[in-house]
Short mmCIF file of N, CA, C and O in Angstrom, two decimals:
data_model
loop_
_atom_site.label_atom_id
_atom_site.label_comp_id
_atom_site.label_asym_id
_atom_site.label_seq_id
_atom_site.Cartn_x
_atom_site.Cartn_y
_atom_site.Cartn_z
N GLY A 217 45.20 4.59 -119.40
CA GLY A 217 43.90 5.14 -119.21
C GLY A 217 43.72 6.39 -120.06
O GLY A 217 44.58 6.76 -120.87
N VAL A 218 42.62 7.06 -119.83
CA VAL A 218 42.27 8.26 -120.56
C VAL A 218 41.80 9.32 -119.58
O VAL A 218 41.08 9.01 -118.63
N ALA A 219 42.24 10.55 -119.77
CA ALA A 219 41.79 11.70 -118.95
C ALA A 219 41.10 12.69 -119.87
O ALA A 219 41.56 12.93 -120.99
N GLY A 220 40.00 13.25 -119.40
CA GLY A 220 39.27 14.25 -120.19
C GLY A 220 39.37 15.62 -119.55
O GLY A 220 39.35 15.75 -118.34
N PHE A 221 39.50 16.64 -120.37
CA PHE A 221 39.56 18.03 -119.93
C PHE A 221 38.49 18.81 -120.69
O PHE A 221 38.52 18.85 -121.92
N TRP A 222 37.55 19.42 -119.98
CA TRP A 222 36.53 20.24 -120.62
C TRP A 222 37.05 21.67 -120.69
O TRP A 222 37.37 22.27 -119.67
N ARG A 223 37.16 22.20 -121.90
CA ARG A 223 37.66 23.55 -122.10
C ARG A 223 36.51 24.46 -122.48
O ARG A 223 35.81 24.21 -123.47
N SER A 224 36.30 25.50 -121.70
CA SER A 224 35.32 26.51 -122.06
C SER A 224 36.04 27.86 -122.09
O SER A 224 36.95 28.10 -121.31
N THR A 225 35.65 28.70 -123.04
CA THR A 225 36.33 29.98 -123.21
C THR A 225 35.34 31.12 -123.04
O THR A 225 34.14 30.96 -123.22
N GLU A 226 35.90 32.26 -122.68
CA GLU A 226 35.09 33.45 -122.44
C GLU A 226 35.92 34.67 -122.84
O GLU A 226 37.10 34.77 -122.48
N ALA A 227 35.33 35.56 -123.59
CA ALA A 227 36.03 36.78 -124.01
C ALA A 227 35.93 37.82 -122.90
O ALA A 227 34.85 38.18 -122.46
N LEU A 228 37.08 38.30 -122.42
CA LEU A 228 37.12 39.32 -121.38
C LEU A 228 37.27 40.72 -121.95
O LEU A 228 37.20 41.69 -121.22
N ALA A 229 37.48 40.80 -123.26
CA ALA A 229 37.60 42.10 -123.93
C ALA A 229 36.78 42.04 -125.22
O ALA A 229 36.61 40.97 -125.81
N ALA A 230 36.30 43.18 -125.67
CA ALA A 230 35.44 43.23 -126.85
C ALA A 230 36.17 42.82 -128.12
O ALA A 230 35.56 42.26 -129.04
N GLU A 231 37.47 43.05 -128.20
CA GLU A 231 38.22 42.72 -129.42
C GLU A 231 38.71 41.27 -129.46
O GLU A 231 39.41 40.87 -130.38
N VAL A 232 38.33 40.47 -128.49
CA VAL A 232 38.75 39.06 -128.42
C VAL A 232 37.59 38.17 -128.83
O VAL A 232 36.46 38.35 -128.38
N GLU A 233 37.87 37.21 -129.70
CA GLU A 233 36.85 36.24 -130.13
C GLU A 233 37.16 34.89 -129.48
O GLU A 233 38.21 34.30 -129.76
N PRO A 234 36.28 34.39 -128.60
CA PRO A 234 36.58 33.11 -127.93
C PRO A 234 36.41 31.93 -128.86
O PRO A 234 35.59 31.94 -129.78
N ALA A 235 37.21 30.90 -128.64
CA ALA A 235 37.07 29.65 -129.39
C ALA A 235 35.90 28.87 -128.80
O ALA A 235 35.55 29.05 -127.63
N PRO A 236 35.29 28.00 -129.58
CA PRO A 236 34.17 27.21 -129.05
C PRO A 236 34.64 26.24 -127.96
O PRO A 236 35.77 25.75 -128.00
N SER A 237 33.76 25.96 -127.01
CA SER A 237 34.07 25.01 -125.95
C SER A 237 34.14 23.60 -126.53
O SER A 237 33.44 23.28 -127.49
N ARG A 238 34.99 22.76 -125.92
CA ARG A 238 35.09 21.37 -126.39
C ARG A 238 35.79 20.50 -125.35
O ARG A 238 36.39 21.00 -124.40
N LEU A 239 35.71 19.20 -125.57
CA LEU A 239 36.35 18.21 -124.70
C LEU A 239 37.70 17.83 -125.29
O LEU A 239 37.79 17.49 -126.48
N LEU A 240 38.75 17.90 -124.48
CA LEU A 240 40.09 17.48 -124.90
C LEU A 240 40.44 16.19 -124.17
O LEU A 240 40.13 16.03 -122.99
N VAL A 241 41.08 15.26 -124.86
CA VAL A 241 41.39 13.95 -124.30
C VAL A 241 42.90 13.75 -124.29
O VAL A 241 43.59 14.11 -125.24
N ALA A 242 43.41 13.19 -123.19
CA ALA A 242 44.84 12.85 -123.08
C ALA A 242 44.96 11.42 -122.56
O ALA A 242 44.13 10.95 -121.78
N PHE A 243 45.98 10.72 -123.02
CA PHE A 243 46.24 9.37 -122.55
C PHE A 243 47.05 9.44 -121.26
O PHE A 243 47.91 10.30 -121.08
N VAL A 244 46.78 8.50 -120.34
CA VAL A 244 47.46 8.44 -119.05
C VAL A 244 48.17 7.10 -118.94
O VAL A 244 47.54 6.04 -119.10
N VAL A 245 49.48 7.13 -118.70
CA VAL A 245 50.27 5.91 -118.48
C VAL A 245 51.20 6.16 -117.31
O VAL A 245 51.49 7.31 -116.97
N GLY A 246 51.67 5.09 -116.69
CA GLY A 246 52.65 5.27 -115.62
C GLY A 246 52.76 4.06 -114.72
O GLY A 246 51.86 3.22 -114.66
N PRO A 247 53.87 3.98 -114.00
CA PRO A 247 54.09 2.86 -113.10
C PRO A 247 53.42 3.09 -111.75
O PRO A 247 53.13 4.23 -111.37
N ALA A 248 53.20 1.99 -111.04
CA ALA A 248 52.62 2.06 -109.69
C ALA A 248 53.26 0.98 -108.82
O ALA A 248 53.62 -0.10 -109.30
N VAL A 249 53.40 1.29 -107.53
CA VAL A 249 53.92 0.33 -106.55
C VAL A 249 52.87 0.20 -105.46
O VAL A 249 52.37 1.19 -104.94
N ARG A 250 52.51 -1.05 -105.13
CA ARG A 250 51.50 -1.31 -104.10
C ARG A 250 52.13 -2.15 -102.99
O ARG A 250 52.86 -3.10 -103.25
N VAL A 251 51.81 -1.79 -101.75
CA VAL A 251 52.25 -2.54 -100.58
C VAL A 251 51.01 -2.76 -99.71
O VAL A 251 50.25 -1.83 -99.47
N ALA A 252 50.83 -4.01 -99.25
CA ALA A 252 49.67 -4.32 -98.41
C ALA A 252 50.13 -4.94 -97.10
O ALA A 252 51.10 -5.71 -97.06
N TRP A 253 49.47 -4.56 -96.02
CA TRP A 253 49.72 -5.11 -94.70
C TRP A 253 48.46 -5.83 -94.24
O TRP A 253 47.42 -5.19 -94.05
N ARG A 254 48.56 -7.13 -94.05
CA ARG A 254 47.40 -7.92 -93.63
C ARG A 254 47.21 -7.76 -92.13
O ARG A 254 48.12 -8.01 -91.35
N LEU A 255 46.02 -7.33 -91.72
CA LEU A 255 45.71 -7.09 -90.32
C LEU A 255 44.92 -8.22 -89.69
O LEU A 255 44.75 -8.25 -88.48
N GLY A 256 44.44 -9.11 -90.48
CA GLY A 256 43.64 -10.23 -89.99
C GLY A 256 43.27 -11.12 -91.16
O GLY A 256 43.74 -10.92 -92.28
N PRO A 257 42.41 -12.10 -90.93
CA PRO A 257 42.06 -13.02 -92.01
C PRO A 257 41.26 -12.37 -93.15
O PRO A 257 41.27 -12.85 -94.27
N VAL A 258 40.54 -11.27 -92.88
CA VAL A 258 39.71 -10.66 -93.91
C VAL A 258 40.01 -9.18 -94.16
O VAL A 258 39.33 -8.54 -94.94
N LEU A 259 41.02 -8.62 -93.50
CA LEU A 259 41.27 -7.19 -93.60
C LEU A 259 42.75 -6.89 -93.83
O LEU A 259 43.62 -7.51 -93.23
N ALA A 260 43.01 -5.91 -94.71
CA ALA A 260 44.38 -5.46 -94.97
C ALA A 260 44.36 -3.97 -95.28
O ALA A 260 43.35 -3.43 -95.73
N LEU A 261 45.48 -3.31 -95.01
CA LEU A 261 45.68 -1.92 -95.44
C LEU A 261 46.62 -1.94 -96.64
O LEU A 261 47.57 -2.72 -96.68
N GLU A 262 46.35 -1.06 -97.60
CA GLU A 262 47.16 -1.02 -98.80
C GLU A 262 47.58 0.41 -99.09
O GLU A 262 46.77 1.34 -98.99
N ALA A 263 48.85 0.61 -99.45
CA ALA A 263 49.37 1.91 -99.86
C ALA A 263 49.83 1.80 -101.31
O ALA A 263 50.43 0.81 -101.70
N VAL A 264 49.50 2.82 -102.11
CA VAL A 264 49.85 2.83 -103.53
C VAL A 264 50.57 4.14 -103.84
O VAL A 264 50.10 5.22 -103.49
N LEU A 265 51.73 4.05 -104.48
CA LEU A 265 52.49 5.20 -104.94
C LEU A 265 52.63 5.07 -106.45
O LEU A 265 53.08 4.03 -106.95
N SER A 266 52.21 6.10 -107.18
CA SER A 266 52.28 6.02 -108.64
C SER A 266 52.64 7.38 -109.23
O SER A 266 52.53 8.41 -108.57
N GLY A 267 53.06 7.35 -110.46
CA GLY A 267 53.34 8.56 -111.22
C GLY A 267 52.62 8.46 -112.55
O GLY A 267 52.94 7.59 -113.36
N GLU A 268 51.64 9.30 -112.78
CA GLU A 268 50.87 9.27 -114.01
C GLU A 268 51.47 10.27 -115.01
O GLU A 268 51.70 11.43 -114.68
N VAL A 269 51.73 9.82 -116.21
CA VAL A 269 52.26 10.66 -117.27
C VAL A 269 51.11 10.95 -118.24
O VAL A 269 50.49 10.03 -118.76
N LEU A 270 50.82 12.24 -118.44
CA LEU A 270 49.76 12.65 -119.37
C LEU A 270 50.35 12.88 -120.75
O LEU A 270 51.18 13.77 -120.93
N LEU A 271 49.92 12.09 -121.72
CA LEU A 271 50.39 12.23 -123.10
C LEU A 271 49.31 12.95 -123.89
O LEU A 271 48.18 12.48 -123.97
N GLY A 272 49.63 14.09 -124.46
CA GLY A 272 48.65 14.86 -125.22
C GLY A 272 47.82 15.78 -124.36
O GLY A 272 46.69 16.09 -124.69
N ARG A 273 48.37 16.23 -123.24
CA ARG A 273 47.63 17.13 -122.35
C ARG A 273 47.41 18.47 -123.04
O ARG A 273 48.18 18.86 -123.92
N PRO A 274 46.37 19.19 -122.64
CA PRO A 274 46.11 20.48 -123.29
C PRO A 274 47.13 21.54 -122.87
O PRO A 274 47.63 21.53 -121.76
N ARG A 275 47.43 22.42 -123.79
CA ARG A 275 48.30 23.56 -123.53
C ARG A 275 47.44 24.80 -123.62
O ARG A 275 46.80 25.03 -124.64
N LEU A 276 47.40 25.58 -122.57
CA LEU A 276 46.53 26.74 -122.51
C LEU A 276 47.25 27.97 -123.03
O LEU A 276 48.39 28.24 -122.68
N GLY A 277 46.57 28.71 -123.88
CA GLY A 277 47.17 29.92 -124.46
C GLY A 277 46.15 30.66 -125.30
O GLY A 277 44.95 30.39 -125.23
N TYR A 278 46.64 31.58 -126.11
CA TYR A 278 45.77 32.39 -126.96
C TYR A 278 46.52 32.77 -128.23
O TYR A 278 47.74 32.68 -128.30
N ALA A 279 45.74 33.16 -129.22
CA ALA A 279 46.32 33.52 -130.51
C ALA A 279 46.48 35.04 -130.59
O ALA A 279 45.57 35.78 -130.27
N VAL A 280 47.67 35.47 -131.04
CA VAL A 280 47.96 36.88 -131.25
C VAL A 280 48.61 37.01 -132.62
O VAL A 280 49.66 36.41 -132.87
N ASP A 281 47.99 37.76 -133.52
CA ASP A 281 48.51 38.00 -134.87
C ASP A 281 48.84 36.68 -135.59
O ASP A 281 49.88 36.56 -136.24
N GLY A 282 47.99 35.69 -135.44
CA GLY A 282 48.17 34.41 -136.12
C GLY A 282 49.13 33.45 -135.43
O GLY A 282 49.31 32.34 -135.89
N GLY A 283 49.77 33.86 -134.34
CA GLY A 283 50.69 33.00 -133.61
C GLY A 283 50.11 32.57 -132.27
O GLY A 283 49.24 33.23 -131.73
N PHE A 284 50.58 31.46 -131.74
CA PHE A 284 50.09 30.94 -130.46
C PHE A 284 51.00 31.41 -129.33
O PHE A 284 52.21 31.24 -129.39
N VAL A 285 50.40 32.01 -128.29
CA VAL A 285 51.14 32.47 -127.11
C VAL A 285 50.75 31.55 -125.96
O VAL A 285 49.59 31.51 -125.56
N LEU A 286 51.72 30.81 -125.44
CA LEU A 286 51.47 29.86 -124.36
C LEU A 286 51.25 30.60 -123.05
O LEU A 286 52.04 31.46 -122.66
N ARG A 287 50.16 30.28 -122.37
CA ARG A 287 49.87 30.89 -121.07
C ARG A 287 50.25 29.96 -119.94
O ARG A 287 50.80 30.37 -118.93
N GLU A 288 49.91 28.68 -120.09
CA GLU A 288 50.20 27.70 -119.05
C GLU A 288 50.36 26.33 -119.70
O GLU A 288 49.55 25.92 -120.51
N ASP A 289 51.43 25.63 -119.34
CA ASP A 289 51.70 24.33 -119.94
C ASP A 289 51.13 23.19 -119.10
O ASP A 289 50.81 22.14 -119.61
N GLY A 290 51.03 23.36 -117.81
CA GLY A 290 50.52 22.28 -116.95
C GLY A 290 51.59 21.24 -116.68
O GLY A 290 52.66 21.23 -117.27
N ALA A 291 51.29 20.36 -115.78
CA ALA A 291 52.24 19.31 -115.39
C ALA A 291 52.06 18.09 -116.26
O ALA A 291 50.94 17.64 -116.50
N SER A 292 53.16 17.52 -116.73
CA SER A 292 53.06 16.31 -117.55
C SER A 292 53.09 15.06 -116.70
O SER A 292 52.66 14.00 -117.14
N VAL A 293 53.60 15.15 -115.47
CA VAL A 293 53.63 14.01 -114.55
C VAL A 293 52.87 14.39 -113.29
O VAL A 293 53.14 15.43 -112.69
N ARG A 294 51.91 13.53 -112.91
CA ARG A 294 51.14 13.77 -111.68
C ARG A 294 51.45 12.67 -110.69
O ARG A 294 51.09 11.51 -110.92
N PRO A 295 52.10 12.99 -109.58
CA PRO A 295 52.34 11.95 -108.56
C PRO A 295 51.04 11.67 -107.80
O PRO A 295 50.20 12.55 -107.64
N ARG A 296 50.89 10.44 -107.35
CA ARG A 296 49.69 10.07 -106.61
C ARG A 296 50.06 9.09 -105.50
O ARG A 296 50.81 8.16 -105.72
N LEU A 297 49.53 9.35 -104.32
CA LEU A 297 49.70 8.46 -103.17
C LEU A 297 48.31 8.14 -102.64
O LEU A 297 47.50 9.04 -102.41
N GLY A 298 48.04 6.87 -102.46
CA GLY A 298 46.73 6.45 -101.96
C GLY A 298 46.86 5.43 -100.86
O GLY A 298 47.79 4.61 -100.85
N VAL A 299 45.95 5.48 -99.91
CA VAL A 299 45.89 4.50 -98.82
C VAL A 299 44.46 3.97 -98.78
O VAL A 299 43.52 4.75 -98.83
N GLY A 300 44.32 2.66 -98.70
CA GLY A 300 42.98 2.09 -98.69
C GLY A 300 42.89 0.86 -97.83
O GLY A 300 43.89 0.32 -97.35
N MET A 301 41.68 0.43 -97.62
CA MET A 301 41.40 -0.77 -96.84
C MET A 301 40.90 -1.85 -97.80
O MET A 301 40.06 -1.59 -98.65
N VAL A 302 41.44 -3.07 -97.67
CA VAL A 302 41.05 -4.19 -98.52
C VAL A 302 40.34 -5.22 -97.66
O VAL A 302 40.85 -5.61 -96.61
N ILE A 303 39.16 -5.64 -98.11
CA ILE A 303 38.39 -6.66 -97.40
C ILE A 303 38.36 -7.91 -98.26
O ILE A 303 37.93 -7.86 -99.42
N PHE A 304 38.84 -9.02 -97.72
CA PHE A 304 38.89 -10.28 -98.46
C PHE A 304 37.59 -11.06 -98.21
O PHE A 304 37.09 -11.07 -97.09
N PRO A 305 37.06 -11.74 -99.23
CA PRO A 305 35.83 -12.51 -99.04
C PRO A 305 36.07 -13.79 -98.23
O PRO A 305 37.12 -14.27 -98.07
#
């Protein structure tokens, strides 16, 4: 899949020049495991456990004297747990 990150910048000091706002895109890949429990002929509960890996995620930082100073790297793997109800036709 694809994840989008909207980056907007703001100068908090007069000597700082903010970069223009823009959309950053990262690819999302990862495995998932699904388990379903059938409760009747048309109804089931489903649990999903997955780990999403963000490839090309944004790295937050700022430029000082022509060099990049990393402020926050963010998580490259996002765990996800979901529970849902499935209705069969």
